[in-house]
PDB file of C-alpha atoms in Angstrom:
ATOM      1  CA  UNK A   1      74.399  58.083  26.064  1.00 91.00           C
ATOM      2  CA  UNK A   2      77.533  59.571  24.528  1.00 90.00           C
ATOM      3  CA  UNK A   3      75.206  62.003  22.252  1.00 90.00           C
ATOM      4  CA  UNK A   4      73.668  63.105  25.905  1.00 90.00           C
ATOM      5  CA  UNK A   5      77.045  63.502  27.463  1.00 89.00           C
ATOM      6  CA  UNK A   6      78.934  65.137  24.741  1.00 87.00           C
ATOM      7  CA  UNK A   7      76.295  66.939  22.906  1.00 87.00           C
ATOM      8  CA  UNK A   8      74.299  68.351  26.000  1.00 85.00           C
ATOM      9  CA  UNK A   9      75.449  71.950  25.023  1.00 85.00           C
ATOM     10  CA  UNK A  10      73.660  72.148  21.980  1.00 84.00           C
ATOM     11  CA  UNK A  11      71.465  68.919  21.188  1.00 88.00           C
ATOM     12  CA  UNK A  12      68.802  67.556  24.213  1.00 90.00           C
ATOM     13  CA  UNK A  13      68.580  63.874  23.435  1.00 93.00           C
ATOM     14  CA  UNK A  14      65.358  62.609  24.680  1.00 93.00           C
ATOM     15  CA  UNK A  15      64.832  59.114  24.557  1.00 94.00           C
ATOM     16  CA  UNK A  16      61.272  57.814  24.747  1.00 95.00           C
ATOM     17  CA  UNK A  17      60.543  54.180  25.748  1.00 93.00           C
ATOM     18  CA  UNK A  18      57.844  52.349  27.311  1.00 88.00           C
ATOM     19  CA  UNK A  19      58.069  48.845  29.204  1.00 87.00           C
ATOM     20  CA  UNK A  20      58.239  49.141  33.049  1.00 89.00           C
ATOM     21  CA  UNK A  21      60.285  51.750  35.037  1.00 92.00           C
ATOM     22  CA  UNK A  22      62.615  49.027  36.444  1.00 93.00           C
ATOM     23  CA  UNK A  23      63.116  47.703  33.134  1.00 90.00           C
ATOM     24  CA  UNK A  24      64.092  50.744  31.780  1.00 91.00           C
ATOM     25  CA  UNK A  25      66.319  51.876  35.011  1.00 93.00           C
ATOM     26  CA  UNK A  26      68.319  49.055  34.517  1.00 92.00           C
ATOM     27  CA  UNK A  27      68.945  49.831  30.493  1.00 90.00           C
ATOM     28  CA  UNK A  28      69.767  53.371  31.583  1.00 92.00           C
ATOM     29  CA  UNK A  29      72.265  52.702  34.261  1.00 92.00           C
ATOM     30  CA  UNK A  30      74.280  49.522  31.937  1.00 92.00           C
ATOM     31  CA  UNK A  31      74.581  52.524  29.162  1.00 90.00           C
ATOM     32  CA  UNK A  32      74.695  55.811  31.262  1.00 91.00           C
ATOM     33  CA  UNK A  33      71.440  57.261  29.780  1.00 92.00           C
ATOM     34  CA  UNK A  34      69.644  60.393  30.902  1.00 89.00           C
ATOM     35  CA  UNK A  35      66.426  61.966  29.976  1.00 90.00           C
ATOM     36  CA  UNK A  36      64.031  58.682  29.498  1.00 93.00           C
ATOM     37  CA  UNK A  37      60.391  59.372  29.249  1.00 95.00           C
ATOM     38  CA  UNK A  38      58.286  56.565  29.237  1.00 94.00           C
ATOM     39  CA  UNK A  39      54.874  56.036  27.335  1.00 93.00           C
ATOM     40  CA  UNK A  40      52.297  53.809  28.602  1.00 89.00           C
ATOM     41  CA  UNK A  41      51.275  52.070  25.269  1.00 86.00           C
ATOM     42  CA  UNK A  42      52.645  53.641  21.885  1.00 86.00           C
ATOM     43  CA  UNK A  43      50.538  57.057  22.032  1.00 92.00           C
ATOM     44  CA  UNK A  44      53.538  59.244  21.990  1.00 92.00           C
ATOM     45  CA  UNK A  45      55.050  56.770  19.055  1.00 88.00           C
ATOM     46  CA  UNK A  46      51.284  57.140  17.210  1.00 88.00           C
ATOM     47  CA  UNK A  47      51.390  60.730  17.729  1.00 91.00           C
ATOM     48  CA  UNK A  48      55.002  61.246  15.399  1.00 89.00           C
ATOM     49  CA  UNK A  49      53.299  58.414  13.500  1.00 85.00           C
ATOM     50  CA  UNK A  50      56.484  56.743  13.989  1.00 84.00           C
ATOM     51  CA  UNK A  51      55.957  53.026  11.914  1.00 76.00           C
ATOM     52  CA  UNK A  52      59.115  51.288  13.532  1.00 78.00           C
ATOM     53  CA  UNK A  53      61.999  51.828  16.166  1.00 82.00           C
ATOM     54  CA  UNK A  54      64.640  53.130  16.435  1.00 86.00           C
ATOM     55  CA  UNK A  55      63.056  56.250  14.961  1.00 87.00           C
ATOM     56  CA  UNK A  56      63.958  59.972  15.580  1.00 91.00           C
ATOM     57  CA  UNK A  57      62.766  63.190  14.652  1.00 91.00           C
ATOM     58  CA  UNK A  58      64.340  67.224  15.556  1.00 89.00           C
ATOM     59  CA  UNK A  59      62.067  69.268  17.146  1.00 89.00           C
ATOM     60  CA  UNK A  60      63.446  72.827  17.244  1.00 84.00           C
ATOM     61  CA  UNK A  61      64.060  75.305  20.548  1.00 82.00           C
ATOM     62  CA  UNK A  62      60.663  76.886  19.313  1.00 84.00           C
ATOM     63  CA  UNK A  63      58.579  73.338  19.654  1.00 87.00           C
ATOM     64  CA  UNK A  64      58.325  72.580  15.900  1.00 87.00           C
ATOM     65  CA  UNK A  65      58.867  69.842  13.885  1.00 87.00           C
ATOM     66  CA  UNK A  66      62.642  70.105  12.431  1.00 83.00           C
ATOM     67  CA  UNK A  67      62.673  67.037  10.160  1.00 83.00           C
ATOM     68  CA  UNK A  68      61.703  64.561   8.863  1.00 81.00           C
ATOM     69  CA  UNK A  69      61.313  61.019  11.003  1.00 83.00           C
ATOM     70  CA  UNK A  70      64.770  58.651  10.746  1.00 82.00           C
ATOM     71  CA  UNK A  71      64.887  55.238  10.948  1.00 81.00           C
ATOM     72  CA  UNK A  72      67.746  52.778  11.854  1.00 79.00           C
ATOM     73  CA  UNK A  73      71.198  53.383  13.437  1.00 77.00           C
ATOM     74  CA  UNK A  74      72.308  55.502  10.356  1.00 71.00           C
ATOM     75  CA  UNK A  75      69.436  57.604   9.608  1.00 77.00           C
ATOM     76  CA  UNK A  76      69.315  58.905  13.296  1.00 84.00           C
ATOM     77  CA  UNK A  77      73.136  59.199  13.344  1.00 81.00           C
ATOM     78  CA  UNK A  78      73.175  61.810  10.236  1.00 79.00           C
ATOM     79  CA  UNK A  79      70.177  63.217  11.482  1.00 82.00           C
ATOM     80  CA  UNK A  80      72.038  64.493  14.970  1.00 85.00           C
ATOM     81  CA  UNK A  81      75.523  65.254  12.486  1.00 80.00           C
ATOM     82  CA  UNK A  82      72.301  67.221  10.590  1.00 76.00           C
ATOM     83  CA  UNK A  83      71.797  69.486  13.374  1.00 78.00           C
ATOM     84  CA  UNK A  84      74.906  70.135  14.369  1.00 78.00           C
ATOM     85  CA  UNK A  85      75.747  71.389  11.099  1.00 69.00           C
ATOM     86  CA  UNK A  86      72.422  73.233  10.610  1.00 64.00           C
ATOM     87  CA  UNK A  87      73.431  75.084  14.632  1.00 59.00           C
ATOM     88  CA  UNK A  88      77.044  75.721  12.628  1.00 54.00           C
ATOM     89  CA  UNK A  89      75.379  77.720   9.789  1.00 47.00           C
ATOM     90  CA  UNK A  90      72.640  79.552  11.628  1.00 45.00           C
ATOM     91  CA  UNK A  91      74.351  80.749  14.803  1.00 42.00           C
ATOM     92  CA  UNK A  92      73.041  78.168  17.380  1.00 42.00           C
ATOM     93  CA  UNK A  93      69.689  77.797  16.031  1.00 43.00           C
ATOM     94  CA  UNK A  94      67.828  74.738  14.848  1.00 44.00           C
ATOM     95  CA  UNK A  95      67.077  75.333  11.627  1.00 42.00           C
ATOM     96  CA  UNK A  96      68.131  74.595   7.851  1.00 39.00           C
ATOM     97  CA  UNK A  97      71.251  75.982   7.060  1.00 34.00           C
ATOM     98  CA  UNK A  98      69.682  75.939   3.025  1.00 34.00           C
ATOM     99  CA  UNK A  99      67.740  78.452   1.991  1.00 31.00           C
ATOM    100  CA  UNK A 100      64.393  76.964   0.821  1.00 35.00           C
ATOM    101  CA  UNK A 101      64.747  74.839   3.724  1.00 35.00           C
ATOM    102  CA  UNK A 102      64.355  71.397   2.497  1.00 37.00           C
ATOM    103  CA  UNK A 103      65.344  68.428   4.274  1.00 38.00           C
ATOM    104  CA  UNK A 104      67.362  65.711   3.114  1.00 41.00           C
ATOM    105  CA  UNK A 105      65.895  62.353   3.938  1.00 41.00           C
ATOM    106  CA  UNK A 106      67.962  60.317   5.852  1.00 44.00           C
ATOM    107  CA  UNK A 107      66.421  56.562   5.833  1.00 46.00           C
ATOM    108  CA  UNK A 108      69.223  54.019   4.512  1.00 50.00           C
ATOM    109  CA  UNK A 109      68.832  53.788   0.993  1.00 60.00           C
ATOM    110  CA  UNK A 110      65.559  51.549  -0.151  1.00 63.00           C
ATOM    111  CA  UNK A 111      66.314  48.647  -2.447  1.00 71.00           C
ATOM    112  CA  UNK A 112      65.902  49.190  -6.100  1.00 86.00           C
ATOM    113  CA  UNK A 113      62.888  47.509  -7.751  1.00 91.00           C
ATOM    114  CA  UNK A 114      63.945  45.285 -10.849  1.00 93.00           C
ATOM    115  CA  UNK A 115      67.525  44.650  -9.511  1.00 91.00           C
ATOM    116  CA  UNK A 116      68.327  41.202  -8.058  1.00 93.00           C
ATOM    117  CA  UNK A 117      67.709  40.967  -4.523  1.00 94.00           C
ATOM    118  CA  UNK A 118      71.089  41.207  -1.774  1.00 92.00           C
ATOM    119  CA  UNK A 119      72.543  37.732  -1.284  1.00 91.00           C
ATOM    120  CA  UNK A 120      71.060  36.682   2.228  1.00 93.00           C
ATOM    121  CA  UNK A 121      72.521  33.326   3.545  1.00 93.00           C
ATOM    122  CA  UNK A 122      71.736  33.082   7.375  1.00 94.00           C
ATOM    123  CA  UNK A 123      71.137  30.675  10.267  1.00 95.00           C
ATOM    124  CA  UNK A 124      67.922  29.471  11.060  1.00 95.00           C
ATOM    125  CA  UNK A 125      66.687  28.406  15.141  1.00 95.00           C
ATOM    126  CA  UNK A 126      68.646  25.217  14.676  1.00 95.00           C
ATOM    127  CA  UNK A 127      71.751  26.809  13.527  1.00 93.00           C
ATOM    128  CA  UNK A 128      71.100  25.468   9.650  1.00 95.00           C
ATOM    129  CA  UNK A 129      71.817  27.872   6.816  1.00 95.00           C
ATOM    130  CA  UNK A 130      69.043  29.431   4.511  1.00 95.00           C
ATOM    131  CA  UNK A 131      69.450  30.645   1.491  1.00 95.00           C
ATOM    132  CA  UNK A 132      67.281  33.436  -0.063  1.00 95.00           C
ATOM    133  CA  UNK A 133      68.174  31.420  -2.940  1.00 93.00           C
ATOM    134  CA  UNK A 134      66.617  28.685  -2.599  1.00 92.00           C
ATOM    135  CA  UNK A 135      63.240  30.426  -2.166  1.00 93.00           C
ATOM    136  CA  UNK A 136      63.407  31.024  -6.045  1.00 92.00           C
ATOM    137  CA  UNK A 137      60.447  29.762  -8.270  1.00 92.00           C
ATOM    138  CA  UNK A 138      57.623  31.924  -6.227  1.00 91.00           C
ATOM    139  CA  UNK A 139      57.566  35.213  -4.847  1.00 94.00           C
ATOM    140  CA  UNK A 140      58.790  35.544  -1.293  1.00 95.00           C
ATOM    141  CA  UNK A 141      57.889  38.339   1.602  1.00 96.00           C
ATOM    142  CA  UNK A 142      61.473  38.830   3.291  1.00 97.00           C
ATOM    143  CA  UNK A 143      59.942  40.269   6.722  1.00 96.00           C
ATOM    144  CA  UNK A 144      62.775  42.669   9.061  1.00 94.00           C
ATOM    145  CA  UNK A 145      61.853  42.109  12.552  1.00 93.00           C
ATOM    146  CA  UNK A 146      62.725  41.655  16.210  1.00 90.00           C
ATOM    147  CA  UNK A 147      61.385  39.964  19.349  1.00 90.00           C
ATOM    148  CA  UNK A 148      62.005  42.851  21.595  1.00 83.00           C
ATOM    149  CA  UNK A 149      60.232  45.164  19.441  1.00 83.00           C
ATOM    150  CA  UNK A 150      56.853  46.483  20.603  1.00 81.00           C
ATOM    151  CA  UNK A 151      55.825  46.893  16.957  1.00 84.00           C
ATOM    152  CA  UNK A 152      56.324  43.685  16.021  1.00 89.00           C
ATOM    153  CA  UNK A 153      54.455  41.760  19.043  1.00 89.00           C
ATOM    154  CA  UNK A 154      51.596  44.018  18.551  1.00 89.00           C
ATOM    155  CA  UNK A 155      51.074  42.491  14.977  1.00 92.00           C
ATOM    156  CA  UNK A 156      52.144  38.797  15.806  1.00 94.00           C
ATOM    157  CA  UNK A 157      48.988  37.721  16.607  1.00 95.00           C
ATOM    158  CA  UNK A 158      47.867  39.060  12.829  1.00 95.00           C
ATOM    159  CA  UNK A 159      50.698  37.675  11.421  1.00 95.00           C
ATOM    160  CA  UNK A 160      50.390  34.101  13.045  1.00 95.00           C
ATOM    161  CA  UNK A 161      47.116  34.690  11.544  1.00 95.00           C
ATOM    162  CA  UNK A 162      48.258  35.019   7.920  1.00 95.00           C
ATOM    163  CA  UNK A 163      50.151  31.941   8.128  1.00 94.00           C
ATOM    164  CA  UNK A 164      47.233  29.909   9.153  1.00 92.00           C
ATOM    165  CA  UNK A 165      44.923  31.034   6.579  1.00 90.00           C
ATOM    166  CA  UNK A 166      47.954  31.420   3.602  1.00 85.00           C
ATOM    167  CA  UNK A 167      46.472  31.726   0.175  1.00 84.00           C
ATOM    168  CA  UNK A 168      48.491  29.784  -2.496  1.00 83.00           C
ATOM    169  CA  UNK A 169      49.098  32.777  -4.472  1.00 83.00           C
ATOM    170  CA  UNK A 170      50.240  34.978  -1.286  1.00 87.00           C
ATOM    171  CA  UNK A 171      54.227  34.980  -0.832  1.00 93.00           C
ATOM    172  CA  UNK A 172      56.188  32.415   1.207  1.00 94.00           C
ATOM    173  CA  UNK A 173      57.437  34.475   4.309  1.00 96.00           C
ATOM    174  CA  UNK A 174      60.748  34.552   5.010  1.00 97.00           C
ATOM    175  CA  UNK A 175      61.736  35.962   8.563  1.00 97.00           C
ATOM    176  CA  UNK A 176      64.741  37.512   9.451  1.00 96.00           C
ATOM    177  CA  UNK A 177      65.254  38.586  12.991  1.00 94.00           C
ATOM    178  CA  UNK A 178      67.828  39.568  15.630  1.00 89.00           C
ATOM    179  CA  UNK A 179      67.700  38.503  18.939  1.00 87.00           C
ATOM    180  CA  UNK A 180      68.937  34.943  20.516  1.00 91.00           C
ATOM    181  CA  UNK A 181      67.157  31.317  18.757  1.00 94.00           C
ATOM    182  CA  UNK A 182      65.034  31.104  21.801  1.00 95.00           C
ATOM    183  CA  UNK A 183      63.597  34.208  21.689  1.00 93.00           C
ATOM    184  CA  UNK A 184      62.637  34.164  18.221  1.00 95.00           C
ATOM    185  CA  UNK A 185      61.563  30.666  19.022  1.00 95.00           C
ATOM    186  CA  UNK A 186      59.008  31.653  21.682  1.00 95.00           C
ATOM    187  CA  UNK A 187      56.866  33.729  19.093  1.00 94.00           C
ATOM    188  CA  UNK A 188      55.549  30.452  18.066  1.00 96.00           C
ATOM    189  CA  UNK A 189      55.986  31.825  14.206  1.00 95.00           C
ATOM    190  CA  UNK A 190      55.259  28.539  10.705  1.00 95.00           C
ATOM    191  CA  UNK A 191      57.695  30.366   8.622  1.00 96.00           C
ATOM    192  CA  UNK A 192      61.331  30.076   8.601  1.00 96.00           C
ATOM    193  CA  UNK A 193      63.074  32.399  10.896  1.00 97.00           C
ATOM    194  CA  UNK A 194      66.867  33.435  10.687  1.00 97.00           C
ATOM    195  CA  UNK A 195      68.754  35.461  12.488  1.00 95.00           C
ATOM    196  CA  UNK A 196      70.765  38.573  11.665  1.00 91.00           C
ATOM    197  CA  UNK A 197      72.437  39.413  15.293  1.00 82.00           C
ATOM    198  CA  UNK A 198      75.076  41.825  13.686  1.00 77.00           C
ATOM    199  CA  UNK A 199      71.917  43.797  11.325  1.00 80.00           C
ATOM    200  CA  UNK A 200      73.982  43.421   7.901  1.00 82.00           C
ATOM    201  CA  UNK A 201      71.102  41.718   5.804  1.00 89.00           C
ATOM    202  CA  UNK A 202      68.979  44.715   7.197  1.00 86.00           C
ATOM    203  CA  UNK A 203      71.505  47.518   5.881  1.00 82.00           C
ATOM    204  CA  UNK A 204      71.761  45.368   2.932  1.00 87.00           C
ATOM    205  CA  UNK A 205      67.826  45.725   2.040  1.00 90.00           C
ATOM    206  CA  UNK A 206      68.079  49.019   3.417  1.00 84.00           C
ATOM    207  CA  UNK A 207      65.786  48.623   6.030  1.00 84.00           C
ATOM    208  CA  UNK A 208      66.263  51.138   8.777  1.00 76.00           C
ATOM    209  CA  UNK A 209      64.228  49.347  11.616  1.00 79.00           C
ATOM    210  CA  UNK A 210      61.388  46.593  12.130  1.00 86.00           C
ATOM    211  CA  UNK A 211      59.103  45.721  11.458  1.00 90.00           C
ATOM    212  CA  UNK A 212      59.756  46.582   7.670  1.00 90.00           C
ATOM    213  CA  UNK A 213      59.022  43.822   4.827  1.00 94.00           C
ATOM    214  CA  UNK A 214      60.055  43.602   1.042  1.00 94.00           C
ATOM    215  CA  UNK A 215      59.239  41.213  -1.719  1.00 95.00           C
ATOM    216  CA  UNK A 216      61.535  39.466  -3.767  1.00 95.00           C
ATOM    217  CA  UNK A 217      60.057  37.572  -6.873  1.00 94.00           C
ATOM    218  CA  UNK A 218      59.942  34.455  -8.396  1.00 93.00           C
ATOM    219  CA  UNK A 219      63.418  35.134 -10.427  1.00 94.00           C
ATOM    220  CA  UNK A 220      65.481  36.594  -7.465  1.00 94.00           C
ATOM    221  CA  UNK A 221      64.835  40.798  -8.118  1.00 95.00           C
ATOM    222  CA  UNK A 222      63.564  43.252  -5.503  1.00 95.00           C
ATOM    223  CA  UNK A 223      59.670  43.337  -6.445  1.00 94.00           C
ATOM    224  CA  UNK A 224      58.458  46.298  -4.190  1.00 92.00           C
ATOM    225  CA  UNK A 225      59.732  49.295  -2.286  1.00 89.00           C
ATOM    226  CA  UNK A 226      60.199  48.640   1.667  1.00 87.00           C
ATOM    227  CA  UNK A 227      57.223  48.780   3.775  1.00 88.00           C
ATOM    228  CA  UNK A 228      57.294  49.392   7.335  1.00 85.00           C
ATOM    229  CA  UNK A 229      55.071  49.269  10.331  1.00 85.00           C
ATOM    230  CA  UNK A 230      52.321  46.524  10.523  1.00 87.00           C
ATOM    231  CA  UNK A 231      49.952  47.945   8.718  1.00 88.00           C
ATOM    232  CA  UNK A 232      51.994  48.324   5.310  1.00 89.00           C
ATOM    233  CA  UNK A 233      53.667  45.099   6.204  1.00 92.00           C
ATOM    234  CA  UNK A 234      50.553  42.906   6.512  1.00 93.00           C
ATOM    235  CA  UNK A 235      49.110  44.818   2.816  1.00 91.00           C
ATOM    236  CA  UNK A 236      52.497  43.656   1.376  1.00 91.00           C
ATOM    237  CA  UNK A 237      52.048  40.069   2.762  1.00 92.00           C
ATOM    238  CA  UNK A 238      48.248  39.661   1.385  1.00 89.00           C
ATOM    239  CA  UNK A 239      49.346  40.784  -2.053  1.00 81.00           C
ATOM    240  CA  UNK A 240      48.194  38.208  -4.130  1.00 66.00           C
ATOM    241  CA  UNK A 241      50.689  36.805  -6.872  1.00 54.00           C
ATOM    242  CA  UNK A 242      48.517  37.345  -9.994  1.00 45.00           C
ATOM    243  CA  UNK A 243      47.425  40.655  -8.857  1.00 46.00           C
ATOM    244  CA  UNK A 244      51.235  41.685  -8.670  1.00 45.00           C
ATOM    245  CA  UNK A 245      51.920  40.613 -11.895  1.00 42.00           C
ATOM    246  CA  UNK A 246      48.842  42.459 -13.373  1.00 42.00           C
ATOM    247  CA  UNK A 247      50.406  46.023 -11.914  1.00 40.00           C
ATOM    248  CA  UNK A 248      53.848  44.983 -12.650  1.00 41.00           C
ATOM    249  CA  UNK A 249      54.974  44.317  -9.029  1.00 45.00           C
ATOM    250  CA  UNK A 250      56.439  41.327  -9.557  1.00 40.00           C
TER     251      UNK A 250
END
C-alpha cells in the first residue's frame, strides 16, 4: 500500500489475488490497497508460471516482461528498489540501466548443498519445541508452507497422500508453517508441524515463499537446492534414500 501511495508516479503496483471480492475488500481497506485484480482460480498465477506467493515480476510501459519472477518479502522489495534505479539511469524508462541488459536475480539466497543445515528449534501445535536436531540419523524433507496459501491447499490432498503411503526409504517430513496452531491444525497433516509466525527459519533456508521444500540428510547438511511449487516439492519428497545417495544428493 505504501509502494502504491508513494511510488504511483513512476511504479503501478498491481496486486493480483483471488478468493472472494468481500474477502479481498476487507484486506484492501485494513491496509489501504488500490489496484486489486482478482483471478478466478490461479490462471493468471499459471500464466507467469509463478510456483509460490508472494511472487512479483516488472512488466515494462511497452507490455514486456522486465525481469525475472521474485519471491518472498526481500526479493520483491529489491526488485521495486530495481526499477527505480533502472527509471534513474534511463530517463524514466523501464529498462536495464546495464548495457547487455542482464538481470540480477533477486530470490533470497538458496542454502548451500554440503554445509550443515540452519539451526531450526520451533514450537509444534501443542506449544512443544522441535528440534531439527533431533531428526538426525535419516534424511528429512523440511517443507516451507502456509495455511492461507492457495498453493499449498491445492497440493494437500497429494501430500496427505504421501504420508499415507510413506516408503521407508522416503524422508521424514518436517513441516514448518506460519499461521495460528489451529489453523495449521485443521489441515489434518501425520507429520510434525511447527510454526514460524515471525518467517526467520524461512530467511534462514532462504526460502522466499511456500510452498518451497529442502532436504537435510542423515548427518545434519543441506542435501538439495530449494524446490518450490508442488510439483518440485512432491519430486523432492518421493526421492528415495538410496537413490540420493547413488547421485550424491545426500
Amino acid at each position: 500500500a505504501r509502494w502504491q501511495r508513494e511510488l504511483a508516479d513512476r511504479i503501478d503496483v498491481i496486486v493480483i489475488s483471488r478468493d472472494s471480492p468481500e474477502a479481498n475488500i476487507a484486506k484492501a481497506e485494513k491496509h489501504g490497497l488500490r489496484d486489486v485484480l482478482l483471478q478466478r482460480k490461479r490462471e493468471v498465477g499459471e500464466a507467469y508460471q509463478v510456483e509460490s506467493t508472494p511472487a512479483a515480476v516488472l512488466v515494462s510501459a511497452d507490455g514486456k516482461i522486465a525481469s525475472r519472477l521474485a519471491y518472498g518479502p526481500d526479493g520483491i522489495g529489491a526488485l521495486v528498489r530495481q526499477a527505480l534505479s533502472w527509471q534513474e539511469g534511463t530517463g524514466g524508462r523501464l529498462e536495464p540501466a546495464v548495457t547487455d541488459g542482464h538481470f540480477e536475480a533477486t530470490e533470497p539466497p538458496a542454502p548451500v548443498i554440503g554445509q550443515p543445515a540452519p539451526s531450526l528449534a520451533l514450537p509444534d501445535l501443542e506449544g512443544a519445541t522441535i528440534d531439527l536436531a533431533d531428526f538426525r540419523g535419516a534424511p528429512t524433507l523440511v517443507l516451507f508452507w502456509s495455511p492461507s496459501c492457495g498453493f499449498c491447499q491445492g497440493m494437500l490432498g497429494e501430500l496427505k497422500t504421501w504420508e499415507r503411503k510413506h516408503h521407508p526409504r522416503s524422508p521424514r517430513l518436517l513441516v514448518v508453517s506460519t499461521g495460528t496452531a489451529d489453523a495449521n491444525r485443521a489441515m489434518g497433516l501425520a507429520s510434525p508441524v511447527v510454526l514460524d509466525s515471525e518467517g526467520l527459519a524461512m530467511r534462514a533456508f532462504g526460502a522466499g515463499g511456500t510452498p518451497m521444500a529442502v532436504l537435510v540428510d542423515a548427518g545434519g547438511r543441506i542435501a538439495s537446492p530449494l524446490a518450490a511449487g508442488s510439483r518440485e516439492v512432491m519430486a523432492l519428497a518421493r526421492a528415495r534414500h538410496d537413490e540420493a545417495v547413488r547421485i550424491g544428493v545426500v
